[in-house]
Structure formats: structure tokens, C-alpha cells
Amino acid sequence: MTQRYHLLGVGGAGMSAVAELLAARGHSVSGSDQRESAVLTRLRELGVQTWVGHDAAHVPDGATVVVSTAVRETNPELAAARARGLSVLHRSQALARAAEGLDFVAVAGAHGKTSTSAMLAVALADAGLDPSYAIGGTVLAHGTGAHLGSGQVFVAEADESDGSFLNYHPRIAVVTNVEPDHLDHHGSEAAFRRSFEDFADLIVPGGVLIACADDDGSAALAARAAAAGTRAITYGRAVPPDGVEAHVEVVDAAGESEATGDSGAAGTRGARGLLRRTGHGGTAEAELALQVGGGHMLLNAAGAWVAGLELGVAPDVMANALGTFTGTGRRFEERGRAGGVRVVDDYAHHPTEVAATLATARRDAGTGRVVVLFQPHLYSRTQAFAGRFAEALTAADEVVVTDVYPAREEPVAGVDGALITDAMTPTVTGSRGRYVADRLQAAAAVAELAAPGDLVLTVGAGDVTELGPVILDRLRTREDSA
């Protein structure tokens, strides 16, 4: 039955994926966003009516209004929907509707979930399953973060930041890690971990939890699930916890051991390794040769490989299919080259992710320097992790930190990017790191620092992604005037 949906913030990565899926299912879909973007252009091409700016008049009669946690009650469109008695759904609830009747695979974790879910979607497609998927990033091989396939499988990136992953009832749940984050919503590390326990409890009877044994939180989650009678399979370099049904040992061909993160890129040295599954159901083994780099990406691929086996794909077929994955948007995505400098953009916004991104960059830069423009995301996260961000960033040669991207938060007195630079020890070149509050001035500072042979990174989950082209323009101007 065709329904009408209206999505607030439809230009966002997660919301646009839901819009695409609902439209592909034949529903009438509209939405609004604060500003024009390439995402809105794409949605219009798919038949989604979109507006720039929020106005009560945009809300169609009889529509179900879809919101994210970032949408405030004062939004005029949400206020109008409430006043008119319209149904209001969270984005995750709308996504669950789009997935009705399909085998739901939910990929969760504080980091790694975008790359892991995208890997799984690409590999299943290459293996002939034509899955549906909704991922909070662009799958580079497909040019979109959402697809309504003809197969029985639905792959979703499941968001723990606001607890919305508790709206899903997956047949397969993949958990990359349970490293505390988003404490502004959860309130405490203990509450954050409990939310993952609640998520695992939602796995349907006969389903399976697939968890990374290298992370203490997800390993404990697997042990708890197994003790409660839920099938649990682990993967990683670490020894598996007691009670799990099976374990997939991950052996790095290069002997690398990097922090789990969510960065990877075509064009970096691809990770290679061996996966060996032992336990109930016998043994299985496969060699992985990825197009994306980093030991953390090998772990992500291992989680996707296990999920593929659970969905009936042969071990070698799944391994070969994972080798076709070329990355996702904003995960070590090259933005261009100018003046002998390569500029790369990455979504990393947690200290562990930043460390993994810089480890990949350091290897990829060769004899060149690594120059970073970092934009902290959320005041609460900056306040909680300033010291850890400082430690991660000292792996770069030069660091410029700009002001906090607030997203859904109000400013907090005394919390800005200087909290991070003040905590930094000198980098390998003796530079401590520079705080430049204005993001355009920060981009200019980075362009001034960069020299031929360097790798420049724009890092963060906010609008720092818009600064790569700014840096490239300045580098070209400098080159032309030389």
C-alpha cells in the first residue's frame, strides 16, 4: 500500500538512504534540509520532492513525518506535524518499515560499522544475492548509500549514538566494538554497554551475534549472548571468549596490528590476510586480498566474511567478493592532488578512528609528511576525549585543529579545539599543533604548511569535508604563481 512520507534533514547520509529506499518501494516521498547539496539533487532525480529550508507549509497532508535525534521539537515542520496529529517516526523506525519481510543484518559498533556494512553489501551483490542496504555513507562502487535489491537480505548500518539501533530485530547482528562514545546520550560508559546488551537481546530466535574478539566490550557481549543461549561467533586476532560457537582467526599477511577504525581507501596498499574459521560446523579457510588498506580494514572484512557465510555464501566466493570493495565516501577518500600534494578526506571523529586513519596515512605517505586539519565533532565528545585526541594527532607531522562542529549540541563554555592542542606534546617534527578557530583560515594554514610529497588529511564528521577543495585551490594558486 502506497503511503506518503516526509523526512526532515533529508540531505543527511542516514536520512537520504531511508528516502531512497521508501521511494524505491513505491511510496510518495518528500523532505527538507537546511541547505542545498548534491544529495538533494540526486534525490530529486529519484522522484523525491525536496525543499531547502524548513517551513510548516512543506509538510504534506496525511504524511508520516520521519525525524532523527538531531531534529529539535522547535523545528517548524515537526511542530506542524505534532499540531496536526500526524504520525512521527524516528529514522530507524522508517528504515525497519522499508526492510519488512527481509532477512535483516544489522552492523553496529562505535566505529567500523560503515565500512563493514558497506563491505558486506558490496560482497553480497558481487556474490549474486542483490541485497537491499542502507548505509550512512556513499558506497563508492555503487555511487549511493542505499539500494532496494531483489534478494532476501537487507544490510543496515545500525546507529548506537542515540539508541535507535534498538528499533531493529536482526537475524544477524555484527558488532565491531563496544568502545564507549556518545556519552551525551547514554550518560555513562555502563549505560552505553547496556545498550549493546539490549541490542543483542533483540536478535530473533535462531539468529546469530558476530562480534570482534579484539575488543573487550564486544568479546564480553559475545560471551554474555552465548551464556543466554544466543548463537555467537567471534573473529579477530585475540583468543575468543569461552562459550562461543565458532571463531574466525585473522592472520595479517604483513603482520600488522592496527587499532580498529573506520578508515580505508582504494589507492592505499591493500590489506591481505588469512581467515580461518573453527568450531561448530567444521572448519573453513580463505585468503583475503583487499583493495583498501589497514589492519583494521582486515578485521572489518572478517566480520563481513562471517556474515556472508551465515547467509549461505561459500567461503572462497565471499573472500573474492570482498576483494571488489573499493571503499566508502569520506573513509580515506582522495579529493585531489595539486602542487605535488595529495589531499584526502576522512570521517574519523573518535580518538581510536583518528589513530587508525593516521596509521594508514603514515604508511601511505611514504617519505612525505602527514599534515592534518582536524575538526572536533560535538562539545561533549571534545570535552571527554581531548587528551586522547591529542595523543592520536601527535602521529602526524603537522596538525591544525579548528573549532568544534556542534551538530545537535549547544556550545559549552571553555570547550573548543584549543583543548586538544593545549594537551598535545610536540609532534615528530617538533610542532605542537596549532589551533585556528575559523575553518577557512585553518584550511589556509594547512595549505601554507603543505609541501610537495606531503599527504594532507581533512578529518572529522562535520563540514571539514568541504575544506579539501579549498586547500586544493590554494595549492594550485601557489603552484601557478611559483
Steps between C-alpha positions, in 0.01 A plus 500: 500500500645835392554749782628857522819572697664835575859494633663783694872536435461290187844602373678313778674172427268282707179683417565514125551122499157453657348739246651303212371171636148626567484652151629176346217316677251722321412741779451873450802665663590861570740674734686813599850594606679810620703546184539394140725201430589236244294257709184707444572510128526122492179457698311725259623285212347202684162672527532632856361852541742709705517850647789704632404648836236390749145631477174361639348533151735228371327225700249319275154412629481149639877445493699295745779730612845344548757660729841431649616576853662819367162651408377721782138536607520868403551410133198660327423190296511267800294747704241511219489121482439478875228765485323322214522161671713343230695181565865568585763227467869489582719434198583149626129416527444610140798292393355196676180553301699510176661168598182313591498137388877482438786331687632793702876530556592783739861617532575695818801633687646830614715494187552268204130455428483709183789319332387157623139542386613644166746214450225250572256666259755516218617141553147358514417686180811362330403152622164534323267557798397857398444617859313810608705730720500828690843632597600835648748573225538472125610156378751613239450199273125566483488878534234489773445403861166330438359239265183296481607165359312198377656266758387394845776676698491852645828644635477801730754711684349504849554822697574476870555874545140567601395143582301476177652161417261366762220537242638205302449126538788356297554145385872577496663764718864596439671697778840643413568639850334637812735789571315769698393808303192724476492543875292814446211264422583191706619682810766251608729232363295236683180621335673499162599135547150410620356638178706245305377225730143610427585501128632142516184395684297611195655239271215281376483134609743296295704809416866562571727761658831553322745696715864609487704322766774766486276749681434420865148638485385301199676186625311530829180555304559176308564306822183641655292414192637145488423448870142615435453249218556727199737372234822702513797497264811712552778616270836665546860453604420449868402176671120459494296507823365176643167369379486640149396266221789575266792736451667644192870556549634801309862475390654812345721416205713804583496431872330834565286565804319834484218644707153420380360798313288603208751624245619339183563593143548373153843619404661411833685175533228239522485288813561128458446217739370155578166419663463165674163403648492223760227367724148368453432415135860406420783712367517749218792701368548780251761750391404865482655752263332836555518817296481707820788538740553453871492212743174640640342453155605136507305463824197670347519265203517201734172603662339537158643163391340321795165664425526390138560140605194518727299613196610199300789639295796263452819603687715556192221674311444741789873568535536576128191722511644703788798570276273706272427757772660836420394702802233740618472874476694694763697192605852596390350638181741679269376848408775593256864595449660838444854633526631152572269468803233232538183602688291231671175532699399275789196481730695391810357674808597274791859471630527134398382585149743791474786271606405241236469768231842643580657153504367446147614848395849453643545179302345654188708821510828314457783752544259795499358675804147460637324836552161493676210742523278365778152623588367363833138379488270580795593696810429202725735274307773766486477554874506127578780400261721810455804324642449190289452710185822681581685171537363362171582817306865504603552220247480771232785732405294819503157553658248782474188468716198718424196567714239243605225401259198516731252283308206463741669657804507848652844651573667412829702773670873433481470216249660561161773359280767655720425234763663254263801704389573604859521131591730410212865418546728601212447296184782312331617823332488699824173677418250495785190554293324825421146608591330713232136556589378613159481201268588690182803653668589152625486370143727783389746414777511137392557595136787724611657214697471241221801431278546279193489134599277560803169333574236742633203365696174676579357305794168514685128429474393861438535746213879464495430282196436823306855622561685252277410696185594825679846362578541370144408842354761670717762243402422554130523878541835464671623269226386736222670796662829319560 
